Structure formats: structure tokens, C-alpha cells
Short mmCIF file of N, CA and C in Angstrom, two decimals:
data_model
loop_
_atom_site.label_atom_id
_atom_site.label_comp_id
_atom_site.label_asym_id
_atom_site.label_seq_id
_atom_site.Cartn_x
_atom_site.Cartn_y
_atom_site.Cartn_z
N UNK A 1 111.28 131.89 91.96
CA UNK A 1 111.39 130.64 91.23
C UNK A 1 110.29 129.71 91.70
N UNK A 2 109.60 129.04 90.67
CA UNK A 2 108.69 127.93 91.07
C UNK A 2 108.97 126.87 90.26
N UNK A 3 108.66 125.79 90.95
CA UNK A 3 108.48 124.48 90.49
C UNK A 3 107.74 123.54 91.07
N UNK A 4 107.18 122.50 90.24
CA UNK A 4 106.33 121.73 90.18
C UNK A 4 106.80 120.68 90.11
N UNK A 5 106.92 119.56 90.56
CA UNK A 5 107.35 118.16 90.73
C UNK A 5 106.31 116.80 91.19
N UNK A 6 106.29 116.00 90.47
CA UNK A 6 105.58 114.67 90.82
C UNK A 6 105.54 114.13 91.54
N UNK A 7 105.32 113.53 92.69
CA UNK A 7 106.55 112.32 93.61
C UNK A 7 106.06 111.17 93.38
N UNK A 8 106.04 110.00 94.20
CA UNK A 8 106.85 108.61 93.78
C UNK A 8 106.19 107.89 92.15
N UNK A 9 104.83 108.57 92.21
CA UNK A 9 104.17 107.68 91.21
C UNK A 9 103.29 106.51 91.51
N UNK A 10 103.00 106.61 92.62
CA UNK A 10 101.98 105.52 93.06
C UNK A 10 100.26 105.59 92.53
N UNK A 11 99.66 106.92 93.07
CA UNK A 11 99.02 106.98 92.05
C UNK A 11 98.92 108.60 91.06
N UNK A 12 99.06 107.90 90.00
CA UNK A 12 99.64 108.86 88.99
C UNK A 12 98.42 110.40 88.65
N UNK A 13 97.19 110.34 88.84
CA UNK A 13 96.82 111.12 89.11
C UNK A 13 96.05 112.40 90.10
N UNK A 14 97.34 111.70 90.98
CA UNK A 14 96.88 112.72 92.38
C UNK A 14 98.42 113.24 92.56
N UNK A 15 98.34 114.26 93.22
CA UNK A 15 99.86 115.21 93.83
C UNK A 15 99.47 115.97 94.96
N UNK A 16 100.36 115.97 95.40
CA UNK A 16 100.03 116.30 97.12
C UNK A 16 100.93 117.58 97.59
N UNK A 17 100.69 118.50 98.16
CA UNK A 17 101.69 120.03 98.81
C UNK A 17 100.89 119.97 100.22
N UNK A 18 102.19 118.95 100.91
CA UNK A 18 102.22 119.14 102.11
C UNK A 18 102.19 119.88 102.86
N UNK A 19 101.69 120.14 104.14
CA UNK A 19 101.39 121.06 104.97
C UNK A 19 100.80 122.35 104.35
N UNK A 20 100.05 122.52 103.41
CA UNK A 20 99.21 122.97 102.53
C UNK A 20 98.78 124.68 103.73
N UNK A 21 98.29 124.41 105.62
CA UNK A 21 98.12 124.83 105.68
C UNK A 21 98.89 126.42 106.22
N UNK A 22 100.59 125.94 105.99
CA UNK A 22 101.91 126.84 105.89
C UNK A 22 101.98 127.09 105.06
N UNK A 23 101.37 126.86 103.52
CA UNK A 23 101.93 127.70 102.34
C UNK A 23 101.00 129.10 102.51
N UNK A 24 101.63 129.77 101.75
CA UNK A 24 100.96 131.12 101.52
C UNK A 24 99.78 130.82 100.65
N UNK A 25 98.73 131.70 100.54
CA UNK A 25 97.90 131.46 99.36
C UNK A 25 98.39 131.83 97.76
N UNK A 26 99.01 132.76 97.64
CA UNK A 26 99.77 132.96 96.29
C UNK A 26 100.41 131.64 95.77
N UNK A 27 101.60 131.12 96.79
CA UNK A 27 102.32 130.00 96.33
C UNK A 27 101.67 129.07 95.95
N UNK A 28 100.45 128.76 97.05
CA UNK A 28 99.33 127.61 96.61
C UNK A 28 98.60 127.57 94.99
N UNK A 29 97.66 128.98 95.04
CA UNK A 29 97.44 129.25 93.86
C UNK A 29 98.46 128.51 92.42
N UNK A 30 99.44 129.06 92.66
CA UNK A 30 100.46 129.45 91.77
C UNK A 30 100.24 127.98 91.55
N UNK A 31 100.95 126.56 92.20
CA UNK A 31 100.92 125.41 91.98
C UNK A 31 99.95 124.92 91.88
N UNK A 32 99.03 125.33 91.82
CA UNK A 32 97.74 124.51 91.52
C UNK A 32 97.47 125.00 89.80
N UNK A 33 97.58 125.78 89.56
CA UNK A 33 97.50 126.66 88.53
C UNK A 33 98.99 126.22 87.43
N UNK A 34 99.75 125.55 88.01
CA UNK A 34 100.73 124.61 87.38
C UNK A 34 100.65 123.21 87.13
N UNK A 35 100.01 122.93 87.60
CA UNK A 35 99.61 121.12 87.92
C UNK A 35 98.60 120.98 86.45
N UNK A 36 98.83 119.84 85.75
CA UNK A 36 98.24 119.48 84.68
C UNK A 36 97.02 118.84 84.87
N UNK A 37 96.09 119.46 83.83
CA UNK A 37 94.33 119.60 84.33
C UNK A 37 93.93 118.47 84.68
N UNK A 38 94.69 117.28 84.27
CA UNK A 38 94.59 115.89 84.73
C UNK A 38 94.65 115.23 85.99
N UNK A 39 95.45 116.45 86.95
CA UNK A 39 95.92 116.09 87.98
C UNK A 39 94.82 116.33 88.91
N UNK A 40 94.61 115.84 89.85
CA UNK A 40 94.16 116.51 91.47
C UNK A 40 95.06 116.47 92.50
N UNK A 41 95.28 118.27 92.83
CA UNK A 41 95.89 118.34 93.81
C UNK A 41 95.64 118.67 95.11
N UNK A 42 95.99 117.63 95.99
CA UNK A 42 95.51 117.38 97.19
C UNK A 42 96.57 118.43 98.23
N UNK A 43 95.46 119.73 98.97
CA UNK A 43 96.43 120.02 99.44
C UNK A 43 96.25 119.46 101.30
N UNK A 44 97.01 119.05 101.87
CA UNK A 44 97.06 118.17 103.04
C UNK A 44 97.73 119.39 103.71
N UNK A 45 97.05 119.65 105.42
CA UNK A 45 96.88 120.30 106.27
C UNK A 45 98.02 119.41 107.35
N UNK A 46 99.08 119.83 108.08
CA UNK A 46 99.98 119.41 108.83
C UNK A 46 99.14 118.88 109.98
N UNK A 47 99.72 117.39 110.53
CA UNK A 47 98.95 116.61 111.40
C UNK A 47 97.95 116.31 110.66
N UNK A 48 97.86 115.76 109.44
CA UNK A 48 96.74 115.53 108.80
C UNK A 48 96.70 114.35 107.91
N UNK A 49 95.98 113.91 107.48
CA UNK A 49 96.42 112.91 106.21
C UNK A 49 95.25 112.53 105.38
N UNK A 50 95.60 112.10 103.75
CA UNK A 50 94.52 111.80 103.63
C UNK A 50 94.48 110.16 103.26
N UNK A 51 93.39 109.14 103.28
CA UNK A 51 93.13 108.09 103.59
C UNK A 51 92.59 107.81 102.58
N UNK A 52 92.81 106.17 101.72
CA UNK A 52 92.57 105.29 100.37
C UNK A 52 92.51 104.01 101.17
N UNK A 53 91.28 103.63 101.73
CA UNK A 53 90.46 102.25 102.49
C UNK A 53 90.71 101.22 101.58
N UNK A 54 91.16 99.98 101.52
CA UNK A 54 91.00 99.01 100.65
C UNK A 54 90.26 98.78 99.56
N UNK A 55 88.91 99.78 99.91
CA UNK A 55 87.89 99.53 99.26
C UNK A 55 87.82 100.79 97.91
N UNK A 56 88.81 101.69 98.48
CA UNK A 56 88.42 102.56 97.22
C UNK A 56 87.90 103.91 98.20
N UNK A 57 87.25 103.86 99.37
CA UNK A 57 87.18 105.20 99.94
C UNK A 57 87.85 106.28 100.46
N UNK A 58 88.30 107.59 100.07
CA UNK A 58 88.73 108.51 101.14
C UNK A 58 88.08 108.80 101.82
N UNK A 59 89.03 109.29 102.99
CA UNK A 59 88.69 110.00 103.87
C UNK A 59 90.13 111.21 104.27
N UNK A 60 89.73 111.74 105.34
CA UNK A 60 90.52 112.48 105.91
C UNK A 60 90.74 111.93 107.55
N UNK A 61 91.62 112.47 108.09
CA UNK A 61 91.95 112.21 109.14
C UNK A 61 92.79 113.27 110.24
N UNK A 62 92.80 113.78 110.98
CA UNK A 62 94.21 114.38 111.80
C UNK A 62 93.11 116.14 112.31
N UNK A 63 94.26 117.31 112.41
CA UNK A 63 94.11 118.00 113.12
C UNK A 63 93.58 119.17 111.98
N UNK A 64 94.00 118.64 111.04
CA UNK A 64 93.44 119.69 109.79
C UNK A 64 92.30 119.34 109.40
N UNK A 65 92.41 119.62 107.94
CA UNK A 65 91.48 119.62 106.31
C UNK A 65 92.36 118.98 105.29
N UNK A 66 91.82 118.43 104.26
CA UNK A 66 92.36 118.34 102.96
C UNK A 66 91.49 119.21 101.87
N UNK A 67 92.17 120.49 101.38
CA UNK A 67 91.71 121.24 100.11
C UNK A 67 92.08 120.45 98.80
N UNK A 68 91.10 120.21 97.91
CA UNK A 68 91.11 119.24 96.82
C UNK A 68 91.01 120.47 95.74
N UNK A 69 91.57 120.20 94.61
CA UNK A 69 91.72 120.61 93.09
C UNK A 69 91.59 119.81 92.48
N UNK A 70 90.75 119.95 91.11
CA UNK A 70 90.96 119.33 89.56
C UNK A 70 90.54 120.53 88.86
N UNK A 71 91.26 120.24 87.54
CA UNK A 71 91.22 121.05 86.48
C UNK A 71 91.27 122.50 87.08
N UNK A 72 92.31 122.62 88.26
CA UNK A 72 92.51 123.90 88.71
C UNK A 72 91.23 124.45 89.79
N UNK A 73 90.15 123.65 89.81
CA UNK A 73 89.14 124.52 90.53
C UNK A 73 88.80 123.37 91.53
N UNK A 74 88.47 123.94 92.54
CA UNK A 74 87.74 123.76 94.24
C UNK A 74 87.25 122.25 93.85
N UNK A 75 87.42 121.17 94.52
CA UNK A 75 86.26 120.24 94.38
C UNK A 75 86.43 119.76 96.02
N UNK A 76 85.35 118.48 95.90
CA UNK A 76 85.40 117.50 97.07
C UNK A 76 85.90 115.94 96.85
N UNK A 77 85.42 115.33 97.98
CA UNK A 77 86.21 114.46 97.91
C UNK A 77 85.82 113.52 96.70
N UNK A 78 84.37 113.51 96.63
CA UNK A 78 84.32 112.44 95.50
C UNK A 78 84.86 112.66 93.95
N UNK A 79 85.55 113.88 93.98
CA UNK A 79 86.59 114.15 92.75
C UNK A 79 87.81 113.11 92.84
N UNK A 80 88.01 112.64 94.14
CA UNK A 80 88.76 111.45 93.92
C UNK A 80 88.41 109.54 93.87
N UNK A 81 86.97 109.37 93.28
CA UNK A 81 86.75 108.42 93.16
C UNK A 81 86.76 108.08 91.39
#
């Protein structure tokens, strides 16, 4: 069984699968490959986080990576500006 879910709605086109670096790669795939082409999904690495500066910049932070998606395929960070 899979599912795909939104959370709070803050900003509406990003979604996040925590601890990204405990999922399997299939499961990952699978939800990314579910997520609507609109979306970017941020996958966030445990001890990790990712960072929206006042100004509008990410970054990353912690013991991981953040793996980024849009329209299903690989990007970087400035896919979220």
C-alpha cells in the first residue's frame, strides 16, 4: 500500500519525506513518482534540515543532504527559488 499526503500547507508547493535517508530507494522513487509535477519534493536526510532565510534563500543544514525533485526529476537547490 502507498500513499501520498500533503502536510500543513504552509508552503503549498514543496513536500517533504522525512528522514529520506531510511527510506528504501523503491519507496522513495515510488513517492516521488506520485507527487504532482507541480510539486518539489524535498527529500530531508535525518539530523538534517532544510532552511528558508527571511530573504528567500535555502540552504541546508545538519549531518545529512537534502535530495530535491520537480516534475519527478533530480534538481538543485535553485529549483526552489
Amino acid at each position: 500500500m502507498v500513499a501520498f499526503t500533503v502536510g500543513l500547507g504552509v508552503i503549498t508547493w514543496l513536500t517533504v519525506i522525512p528522514r529520506y535517508d531510511e527510506w528504501s530507494r523503491e519507496k522513495a522513487q515510488r513517492t516521488v513518482r506520485m507527487a504532482p509535477a507541480s510539486l518539489v519534493v524535498a527529500g530531508i536526510d535525518d539530523r538534517t534540515a532544510l532552511i528558508r532565510s527571511p530573504n528567500n534563500e535555502w540552504s541546508v543544514a545538519g549531518a545529512g543532504k537534502v535530495t530535491l525533485f520537480r516534475e519527478h526529476k533530480l534538481v538543485g537547490l535553485d529549483a526552489l527559488t
